[in-house]
Short mmCIF file of C-alpha atoms and ligand atoms in Angstrom, two decimals:
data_model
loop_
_atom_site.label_atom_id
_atom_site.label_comp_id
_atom_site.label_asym_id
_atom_site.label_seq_id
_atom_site.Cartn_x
_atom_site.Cartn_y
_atom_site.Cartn_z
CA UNK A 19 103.57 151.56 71.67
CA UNK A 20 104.30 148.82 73.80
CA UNK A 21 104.12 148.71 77.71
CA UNK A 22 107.36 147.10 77.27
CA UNK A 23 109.13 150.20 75.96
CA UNK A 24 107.43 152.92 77.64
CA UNK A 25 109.59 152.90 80.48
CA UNK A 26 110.49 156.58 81.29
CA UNK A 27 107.31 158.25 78.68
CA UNK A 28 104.23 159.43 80.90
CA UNK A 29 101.62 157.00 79.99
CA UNK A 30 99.38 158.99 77.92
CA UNK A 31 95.47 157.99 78.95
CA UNK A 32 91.86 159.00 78.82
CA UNK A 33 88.61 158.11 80.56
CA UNK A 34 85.51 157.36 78.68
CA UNK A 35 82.65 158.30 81.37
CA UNK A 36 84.29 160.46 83.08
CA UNK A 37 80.92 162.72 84.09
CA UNK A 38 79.99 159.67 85.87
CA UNK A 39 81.02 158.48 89.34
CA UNK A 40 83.35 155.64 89.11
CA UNK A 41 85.23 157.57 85.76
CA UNK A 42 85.37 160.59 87.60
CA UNK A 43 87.42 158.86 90.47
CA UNK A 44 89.26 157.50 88.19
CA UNK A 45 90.05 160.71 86.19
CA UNK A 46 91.41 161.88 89.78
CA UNK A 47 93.94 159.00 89.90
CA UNK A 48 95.09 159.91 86.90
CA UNK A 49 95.87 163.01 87.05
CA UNK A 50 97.78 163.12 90.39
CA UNK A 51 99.60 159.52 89.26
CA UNK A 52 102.86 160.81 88.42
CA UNK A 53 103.49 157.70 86.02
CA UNK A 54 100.29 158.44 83.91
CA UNK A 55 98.90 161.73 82.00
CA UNK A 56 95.63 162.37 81.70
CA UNK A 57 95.16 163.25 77.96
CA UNK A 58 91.49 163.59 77.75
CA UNK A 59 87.74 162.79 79.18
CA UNK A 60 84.82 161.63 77.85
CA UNK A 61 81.38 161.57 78.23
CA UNK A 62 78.00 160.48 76.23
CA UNK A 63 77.96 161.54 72.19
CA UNK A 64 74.84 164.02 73.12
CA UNK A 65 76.69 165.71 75.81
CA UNK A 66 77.95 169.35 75.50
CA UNK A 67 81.71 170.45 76.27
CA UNK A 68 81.63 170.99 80.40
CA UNK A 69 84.96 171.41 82.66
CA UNK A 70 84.96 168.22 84.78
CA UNK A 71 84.85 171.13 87.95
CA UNK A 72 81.57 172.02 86.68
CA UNK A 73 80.46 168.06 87.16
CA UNK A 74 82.37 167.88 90.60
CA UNK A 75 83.04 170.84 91.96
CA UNK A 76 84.68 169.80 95.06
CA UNK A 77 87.51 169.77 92.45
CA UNK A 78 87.94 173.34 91.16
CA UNK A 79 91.15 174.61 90.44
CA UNK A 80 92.37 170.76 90.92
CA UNK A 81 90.71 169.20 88.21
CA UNK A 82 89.78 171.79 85.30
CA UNK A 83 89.59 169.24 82.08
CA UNK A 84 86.99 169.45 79.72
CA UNK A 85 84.44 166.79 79.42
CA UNK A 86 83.81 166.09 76.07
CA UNK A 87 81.51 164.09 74.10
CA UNK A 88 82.52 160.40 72.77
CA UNK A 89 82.19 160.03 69.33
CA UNK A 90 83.99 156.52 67.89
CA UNK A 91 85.29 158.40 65.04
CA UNK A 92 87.70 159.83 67.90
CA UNK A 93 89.09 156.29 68.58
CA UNK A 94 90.95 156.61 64.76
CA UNK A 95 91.90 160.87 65.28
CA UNK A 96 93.18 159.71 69.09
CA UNK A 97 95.60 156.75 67.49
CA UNK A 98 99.63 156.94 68.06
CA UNK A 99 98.17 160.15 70.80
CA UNK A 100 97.17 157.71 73.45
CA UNK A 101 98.39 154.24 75.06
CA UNK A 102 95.65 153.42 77.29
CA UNK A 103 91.68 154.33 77.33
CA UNK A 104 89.77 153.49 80.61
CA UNK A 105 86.42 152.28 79.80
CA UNK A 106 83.77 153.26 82.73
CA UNK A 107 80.97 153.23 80.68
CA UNK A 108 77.89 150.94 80.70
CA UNK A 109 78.68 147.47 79.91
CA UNK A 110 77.25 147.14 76.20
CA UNK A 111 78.80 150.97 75.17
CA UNK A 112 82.14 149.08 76.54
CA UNK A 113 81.55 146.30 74.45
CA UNK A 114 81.31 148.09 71.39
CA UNK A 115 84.24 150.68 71.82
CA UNK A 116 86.41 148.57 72.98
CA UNK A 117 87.60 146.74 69.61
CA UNK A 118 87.77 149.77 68.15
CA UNK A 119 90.21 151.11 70.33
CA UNK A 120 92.29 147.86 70.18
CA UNK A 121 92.31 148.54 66.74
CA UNK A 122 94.00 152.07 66.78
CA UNK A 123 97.18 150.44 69.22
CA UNK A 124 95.18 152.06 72.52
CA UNK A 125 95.06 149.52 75.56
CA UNK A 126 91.95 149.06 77.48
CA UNK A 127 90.99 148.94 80.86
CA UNK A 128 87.22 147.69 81.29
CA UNK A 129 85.40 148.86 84.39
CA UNK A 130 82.42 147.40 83.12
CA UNK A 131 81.12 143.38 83.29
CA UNK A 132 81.55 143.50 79.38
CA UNK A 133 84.79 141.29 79.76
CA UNK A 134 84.71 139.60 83.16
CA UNK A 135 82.91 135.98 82.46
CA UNK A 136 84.62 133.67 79.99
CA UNK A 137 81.45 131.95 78.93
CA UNK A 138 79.77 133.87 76.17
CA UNK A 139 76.85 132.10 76.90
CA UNK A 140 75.86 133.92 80.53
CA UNK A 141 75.64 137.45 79.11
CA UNK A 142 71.72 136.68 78.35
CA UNK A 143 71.07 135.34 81.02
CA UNK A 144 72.66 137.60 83.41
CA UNK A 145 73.38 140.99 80.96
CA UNK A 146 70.11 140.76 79.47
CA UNK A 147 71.99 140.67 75.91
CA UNK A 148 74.15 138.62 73.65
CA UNK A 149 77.79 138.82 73.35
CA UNK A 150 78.92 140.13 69.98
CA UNK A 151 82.51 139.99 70.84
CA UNK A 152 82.72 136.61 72.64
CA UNK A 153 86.38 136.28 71.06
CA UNK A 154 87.82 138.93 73.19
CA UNK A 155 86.09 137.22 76.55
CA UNK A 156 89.17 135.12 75.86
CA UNK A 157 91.67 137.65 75.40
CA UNK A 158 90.98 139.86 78.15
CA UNK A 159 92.47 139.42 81.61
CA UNK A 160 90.44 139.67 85.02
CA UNK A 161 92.52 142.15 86.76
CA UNK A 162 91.82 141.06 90.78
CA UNK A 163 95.47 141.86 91.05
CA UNK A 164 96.12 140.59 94.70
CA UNK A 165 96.13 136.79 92.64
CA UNK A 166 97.03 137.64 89.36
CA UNK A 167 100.33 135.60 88.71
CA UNK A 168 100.30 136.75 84.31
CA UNK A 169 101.16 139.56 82.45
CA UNK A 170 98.54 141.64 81.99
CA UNK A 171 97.38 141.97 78.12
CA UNK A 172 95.91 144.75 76.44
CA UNK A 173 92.56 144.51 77.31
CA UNK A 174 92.18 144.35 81.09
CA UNK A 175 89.30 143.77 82.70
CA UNK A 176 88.49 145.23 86.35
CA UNK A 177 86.53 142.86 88.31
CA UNK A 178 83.34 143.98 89.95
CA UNK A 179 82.45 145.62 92.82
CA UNK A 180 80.96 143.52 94.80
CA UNK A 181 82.46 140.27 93.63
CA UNK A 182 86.20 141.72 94.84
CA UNK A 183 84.86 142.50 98.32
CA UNK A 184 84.00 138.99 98.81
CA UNK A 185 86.52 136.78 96.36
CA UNK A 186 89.56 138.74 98.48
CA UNK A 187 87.39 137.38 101.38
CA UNK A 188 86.82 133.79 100.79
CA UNK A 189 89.67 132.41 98.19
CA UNK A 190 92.43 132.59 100.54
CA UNK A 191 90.84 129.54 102.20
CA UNK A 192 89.38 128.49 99.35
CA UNK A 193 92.58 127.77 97.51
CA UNK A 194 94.50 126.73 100.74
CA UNK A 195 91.78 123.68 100.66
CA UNK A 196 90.01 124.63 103.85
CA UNK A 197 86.22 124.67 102.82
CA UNK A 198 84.22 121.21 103.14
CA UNK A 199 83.73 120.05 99.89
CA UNK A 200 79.61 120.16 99.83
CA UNK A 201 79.98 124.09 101.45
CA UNK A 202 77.95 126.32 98.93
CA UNK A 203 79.41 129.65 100.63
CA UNK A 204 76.23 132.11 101.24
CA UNK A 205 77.26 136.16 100.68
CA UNK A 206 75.59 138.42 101.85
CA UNK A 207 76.75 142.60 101.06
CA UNK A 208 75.65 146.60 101.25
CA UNK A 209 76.43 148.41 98.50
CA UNK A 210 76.48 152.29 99.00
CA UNK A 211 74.02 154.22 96.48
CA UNK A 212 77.00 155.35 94.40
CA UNK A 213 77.36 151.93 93.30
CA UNK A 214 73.92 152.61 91.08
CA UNK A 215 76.14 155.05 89.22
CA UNK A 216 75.32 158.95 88.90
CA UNK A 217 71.78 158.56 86.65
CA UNK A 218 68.49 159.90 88.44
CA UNK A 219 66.92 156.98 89.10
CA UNK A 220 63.18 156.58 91.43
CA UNK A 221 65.03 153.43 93.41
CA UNK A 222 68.06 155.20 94.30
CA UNK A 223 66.85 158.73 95.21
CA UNK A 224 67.12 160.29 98.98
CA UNK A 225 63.49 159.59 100.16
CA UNK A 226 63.53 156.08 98.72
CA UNK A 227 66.85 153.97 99.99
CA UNK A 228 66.64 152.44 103.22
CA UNK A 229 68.23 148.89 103.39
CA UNK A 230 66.88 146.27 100.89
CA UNK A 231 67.97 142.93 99.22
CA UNK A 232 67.47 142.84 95.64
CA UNK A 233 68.52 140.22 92.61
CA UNK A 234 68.15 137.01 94.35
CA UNK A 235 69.95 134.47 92.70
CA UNK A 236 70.05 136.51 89.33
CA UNK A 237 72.63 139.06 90.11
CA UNK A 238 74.84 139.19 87.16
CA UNK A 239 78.01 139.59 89.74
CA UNK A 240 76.76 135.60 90.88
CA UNK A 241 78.38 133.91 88.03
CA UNK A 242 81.02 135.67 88.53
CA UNK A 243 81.88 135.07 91.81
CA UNK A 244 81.08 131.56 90.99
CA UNK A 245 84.22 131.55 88.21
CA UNK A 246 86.69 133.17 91.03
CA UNK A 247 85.68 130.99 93.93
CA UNK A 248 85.29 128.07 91.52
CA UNK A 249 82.12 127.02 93.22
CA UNK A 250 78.75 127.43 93.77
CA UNK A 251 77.37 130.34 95.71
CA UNK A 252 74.11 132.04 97.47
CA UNK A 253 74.98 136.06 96.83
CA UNK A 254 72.14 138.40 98.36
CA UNK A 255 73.06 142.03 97.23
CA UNK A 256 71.74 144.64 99.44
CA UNK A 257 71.41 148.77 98.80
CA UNK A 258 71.81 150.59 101.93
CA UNK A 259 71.03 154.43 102.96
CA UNK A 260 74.86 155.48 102.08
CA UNK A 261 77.03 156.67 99.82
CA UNK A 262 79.97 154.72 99.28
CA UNK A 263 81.23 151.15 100.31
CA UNK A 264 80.57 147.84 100.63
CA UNK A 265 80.11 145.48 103.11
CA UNK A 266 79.91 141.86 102.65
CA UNK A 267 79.82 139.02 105.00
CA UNK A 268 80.80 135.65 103.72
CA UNK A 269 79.56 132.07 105.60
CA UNK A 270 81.59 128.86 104.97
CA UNK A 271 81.46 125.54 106.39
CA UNK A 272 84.86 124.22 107.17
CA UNK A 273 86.37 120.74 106.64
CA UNK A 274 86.16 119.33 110.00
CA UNK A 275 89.57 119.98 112.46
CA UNK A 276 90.61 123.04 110.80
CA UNK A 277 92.21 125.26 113.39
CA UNK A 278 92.38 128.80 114.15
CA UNK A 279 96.11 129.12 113.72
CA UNK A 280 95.66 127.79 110.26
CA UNK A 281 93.10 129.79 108.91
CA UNK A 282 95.13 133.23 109.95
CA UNK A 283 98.08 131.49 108.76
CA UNK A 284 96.22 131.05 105.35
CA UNK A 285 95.57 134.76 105.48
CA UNK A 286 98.28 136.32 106.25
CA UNK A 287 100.02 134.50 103.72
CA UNK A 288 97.64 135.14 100.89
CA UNK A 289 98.12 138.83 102.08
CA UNK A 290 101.71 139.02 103.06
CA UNK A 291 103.23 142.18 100.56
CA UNK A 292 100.00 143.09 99.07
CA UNK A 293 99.30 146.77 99.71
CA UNK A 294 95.97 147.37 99.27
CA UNK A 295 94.35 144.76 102.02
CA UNK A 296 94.64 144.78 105.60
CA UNK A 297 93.96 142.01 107.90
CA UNK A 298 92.02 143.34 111.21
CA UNK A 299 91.33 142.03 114.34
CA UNK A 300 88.28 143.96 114.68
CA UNK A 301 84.85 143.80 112.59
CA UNK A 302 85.65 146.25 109.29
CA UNK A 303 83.39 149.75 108.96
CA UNK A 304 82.84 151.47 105.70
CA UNK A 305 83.46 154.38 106.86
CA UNK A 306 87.03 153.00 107.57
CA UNK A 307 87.47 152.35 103.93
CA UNK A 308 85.65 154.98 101.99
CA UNK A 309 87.88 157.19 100.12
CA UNK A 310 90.39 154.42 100.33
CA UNK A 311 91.99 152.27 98.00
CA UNK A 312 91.59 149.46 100.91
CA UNK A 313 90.02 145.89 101.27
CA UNK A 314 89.72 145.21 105.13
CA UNK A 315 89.39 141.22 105.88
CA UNK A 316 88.49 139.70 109.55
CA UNK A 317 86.90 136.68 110.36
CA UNK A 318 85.53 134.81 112.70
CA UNK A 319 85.26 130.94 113.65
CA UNK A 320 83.21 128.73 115.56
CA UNK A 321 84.22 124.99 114.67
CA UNK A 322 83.54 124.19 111.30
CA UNK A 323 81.45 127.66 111.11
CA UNK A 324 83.79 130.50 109.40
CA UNK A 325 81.99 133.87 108.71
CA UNK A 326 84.40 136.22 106.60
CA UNK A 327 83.66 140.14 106.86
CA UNK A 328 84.93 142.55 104.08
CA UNK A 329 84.98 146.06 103.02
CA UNK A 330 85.67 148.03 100.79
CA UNK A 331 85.00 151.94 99.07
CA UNK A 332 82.86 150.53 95.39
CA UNK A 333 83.92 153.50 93.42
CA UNK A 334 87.89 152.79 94.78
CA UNK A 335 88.93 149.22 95.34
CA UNK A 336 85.69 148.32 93.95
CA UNK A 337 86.43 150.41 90.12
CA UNK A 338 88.99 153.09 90.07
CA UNK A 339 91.61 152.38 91.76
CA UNK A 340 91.28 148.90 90.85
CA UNK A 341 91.57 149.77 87.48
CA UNK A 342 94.66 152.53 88.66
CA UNK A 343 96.36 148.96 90.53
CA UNK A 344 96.38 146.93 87.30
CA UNK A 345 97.54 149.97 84.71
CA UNK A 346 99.99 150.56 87.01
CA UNK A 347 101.37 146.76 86.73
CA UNK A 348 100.61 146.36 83.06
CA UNK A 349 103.18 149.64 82.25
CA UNK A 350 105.54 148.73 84.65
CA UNK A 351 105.24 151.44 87.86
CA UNK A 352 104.71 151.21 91.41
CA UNK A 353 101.47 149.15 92.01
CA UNK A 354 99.97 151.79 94.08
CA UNK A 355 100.83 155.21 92.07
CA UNK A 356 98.58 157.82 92.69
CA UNK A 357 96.10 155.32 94.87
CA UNK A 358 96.73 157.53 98.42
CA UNK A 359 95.78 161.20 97.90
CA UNK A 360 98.19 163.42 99.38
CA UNK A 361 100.92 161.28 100.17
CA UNK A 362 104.07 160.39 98.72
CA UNK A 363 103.31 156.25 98.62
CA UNK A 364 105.78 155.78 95.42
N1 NDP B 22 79.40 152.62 90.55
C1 NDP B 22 80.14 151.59 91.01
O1 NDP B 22 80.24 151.36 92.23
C2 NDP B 22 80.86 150.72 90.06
C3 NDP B 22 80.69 150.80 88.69
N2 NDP B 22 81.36 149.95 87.86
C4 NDP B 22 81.11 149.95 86.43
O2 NDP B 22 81.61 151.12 85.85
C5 NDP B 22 80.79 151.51 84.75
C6 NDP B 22 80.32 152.93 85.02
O3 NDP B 22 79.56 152.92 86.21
P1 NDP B 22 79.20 154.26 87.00
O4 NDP B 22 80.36 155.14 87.10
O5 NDP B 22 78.50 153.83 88.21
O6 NDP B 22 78.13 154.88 85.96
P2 NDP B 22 77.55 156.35 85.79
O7 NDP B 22 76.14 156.17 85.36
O8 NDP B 22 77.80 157.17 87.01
O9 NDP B 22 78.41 156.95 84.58
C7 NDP B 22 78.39 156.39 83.30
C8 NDP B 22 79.20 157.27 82.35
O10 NDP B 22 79.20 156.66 81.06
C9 NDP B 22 78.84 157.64 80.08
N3 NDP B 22 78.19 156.95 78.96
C10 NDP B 22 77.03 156.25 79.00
N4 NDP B 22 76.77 155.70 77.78
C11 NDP B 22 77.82 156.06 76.97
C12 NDP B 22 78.15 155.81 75.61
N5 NDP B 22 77.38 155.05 74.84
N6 NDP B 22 79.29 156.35 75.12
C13 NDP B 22 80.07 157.13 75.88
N7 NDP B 22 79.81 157.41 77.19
C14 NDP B 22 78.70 156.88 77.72
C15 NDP B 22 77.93 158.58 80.82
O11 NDP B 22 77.88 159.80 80.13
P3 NDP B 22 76.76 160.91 80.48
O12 NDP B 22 77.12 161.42 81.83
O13 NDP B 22 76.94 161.91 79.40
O14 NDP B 22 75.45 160.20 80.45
C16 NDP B 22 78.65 158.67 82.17
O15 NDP B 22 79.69 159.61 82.08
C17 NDP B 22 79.64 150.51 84.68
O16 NDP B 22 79.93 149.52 83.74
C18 NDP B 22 79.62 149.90 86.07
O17 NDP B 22 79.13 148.59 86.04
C19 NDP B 22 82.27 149.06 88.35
C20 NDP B 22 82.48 148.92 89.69
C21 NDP B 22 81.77 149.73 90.65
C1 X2W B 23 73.99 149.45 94.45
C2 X2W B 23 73.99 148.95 93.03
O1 X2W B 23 73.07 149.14 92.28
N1 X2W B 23 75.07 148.27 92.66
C3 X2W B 23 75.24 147.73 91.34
C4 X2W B 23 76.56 147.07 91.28
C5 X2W B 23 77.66 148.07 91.06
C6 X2W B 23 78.19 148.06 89.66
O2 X2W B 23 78.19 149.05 88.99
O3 X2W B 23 78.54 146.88 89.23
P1 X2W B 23 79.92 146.40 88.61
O4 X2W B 23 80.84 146.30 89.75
O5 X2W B 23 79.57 145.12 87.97
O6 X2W B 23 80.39 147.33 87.58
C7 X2W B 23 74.21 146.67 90.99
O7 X2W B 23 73.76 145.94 91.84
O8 X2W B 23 73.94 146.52 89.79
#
């Protein structure tokens, strides 16, 4: 079915790693989106049957779907049944699935990095393995919907979580021709512990985390900040001692005479009618964001200095309702269906 013609039809739609954290947000969305239906949710092939409330109990009597194991035989059984499969899986298992859902008519919305850099040639050096579908790197669409200015396709692919935090940040001056030409634009940004997914791992348990910097220079989310910004760029990821949200502070240097009045003017333009980010006049807090569909911007200037602060909730902005935003444009609804729990946004 097309998204075309599917203008009155609940959107029929399942999660593929939905016992982890950013499917299981997403798997939320969906089910109190009044646009979509949540048909089914997946998890690993050697997973038993469990009721998602038995994963996340905060959710009982809310949320009672079965979890059940992915098998790709499913993708052929699940044909003409489903219009759109969200992909929050790891990047390789996304990969793989994903032309065999194309194949059966279902849509796909990629939370992973499988899709996000057009040059085939980075995934060894930054993935750690070679592309085997470098033909739809082409086909898919990055989904950073506050400048996406196309029709989505039918293989979408969310950006990441960090790289949205701090391309929302610095391409609204970017673009509007502000930045001195020989700036190389250094990021720094916290990532909550969520955004290490749900796995036991040594790194990311309670007694370890404090605040660190890891992947200098070799984070795979570098080259893909490079392709938004369309530059060069230092990005220092950090892993801080909470749960959820990101903060990232972005340094520019300026063309010389830029003046305050035109960066905000820059901003608020780049901004004006798009719901999900709000311009402060304060320093952002992640606590201000998390559980929030929200990007918050502010920014500061001294001369030809600019720092840029952003936040945002990783599992929301960051994946989920990311992914929510651009399903929601590709079928046609209200851009921000089902992003605000509890209240009637539509
Ligand atoms: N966490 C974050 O902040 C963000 C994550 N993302 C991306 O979203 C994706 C998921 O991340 P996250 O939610 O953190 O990960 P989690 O580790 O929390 O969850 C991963 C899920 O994928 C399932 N899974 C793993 N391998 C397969 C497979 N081969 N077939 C079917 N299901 C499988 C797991 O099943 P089981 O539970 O049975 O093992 C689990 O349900 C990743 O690509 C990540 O890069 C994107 C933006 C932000
Ligand atoms: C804290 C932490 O470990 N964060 C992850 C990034 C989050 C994520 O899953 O990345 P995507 O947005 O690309 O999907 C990391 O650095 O690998």
């Amino acid at each position: 079915m097309s998204a075309a013609n599917q203008s009155n039809a609940l959107i029929r739609s399942i999660v593929l790693g939905a016992a982890g954290y950013s499917g299981a947000e997403l798997a939320v969305i969906l089910a109190r989106n009044p646009f979509f239906e949540l048909c089914g949710a997946y998890a690993s092939a050697g997973r038993t049957p469990e009721s998602f409330s038995s994963l996340y109990p905060r959710y009982k009597q809310q949320l009672d779907i079965m979890v059940q194991p992915w098998l790709d035989t499913l993708a052929a059984e699940l044909s003409g049944k489903v219009d759109v499969a969200f992909l929050a899986l790891p990047h390789e298992a996304s990969e793989a699935v994903t032309p065999l859902l194309l194949a059966q008519g279902i849509d796909v919305v990629d939370l992973s990095g499988a899709f996000r850099l057009k040059q085939a040639e980075l995934y060894p050096q930054y993935y750690g393995y070679e592309h085997q579908h470098p033909e739809l790197l082409q086909e898919a669409v990055y989904s950073l919907m506050e400048w996406q200015t196309t029709p989505l396709p039918r293989l979408i692919s969310v950006p990441g979580c960090y790289p949205t935090a701090c391309t929302l940040a610095l391409l609204p001056i970017i673009k509007a021709g502000l930045v001195a030409d020989n700036c190389i634009p250094v990021i720094n940004a916290i990532s909550g512990v969520s955004g290490a997914g749900r796995k036991a791992a040594l790194s990311t348990s309670f007694c370890e985390v404090g605040l660190n910097a890891y992947g200098f220079f070799k984070h795979r989310h570098r080259p893909e900040i490079e392709q938004n910004l369309g530059r060069k760029v230092v990005f220092t990821p950090h892993l801080g001692n909470f749960k959820r949200g990101i903060l990232a502070t972005s340094v520019v240097t300026l063309k010389p005479g830029v003046s305050a009045n035109e960066i905000t003017s820059v901003f608020t333009q780049a901004y004006a009618n798009k719901p999900l980010v709000r311009l402060l006049s304060h320093s952002p807090n992640v606590a201000d964001v998390a559980g929030t569909p929200y990007c918050d911007i502010f920014w500061q200037q001294d001369g030809e200095q600019l720092v840029v602060v952003s936040a945002i909730d990783n599992l929301l902005k960051g994946a989920a309702a990311q992914a929510m935003q651009a399903a929601n444009v590709r079928f046609s609804k209200p851009e921000t269906a089902g992003l605000f729990a509890g209240v009637v946004n539509e």
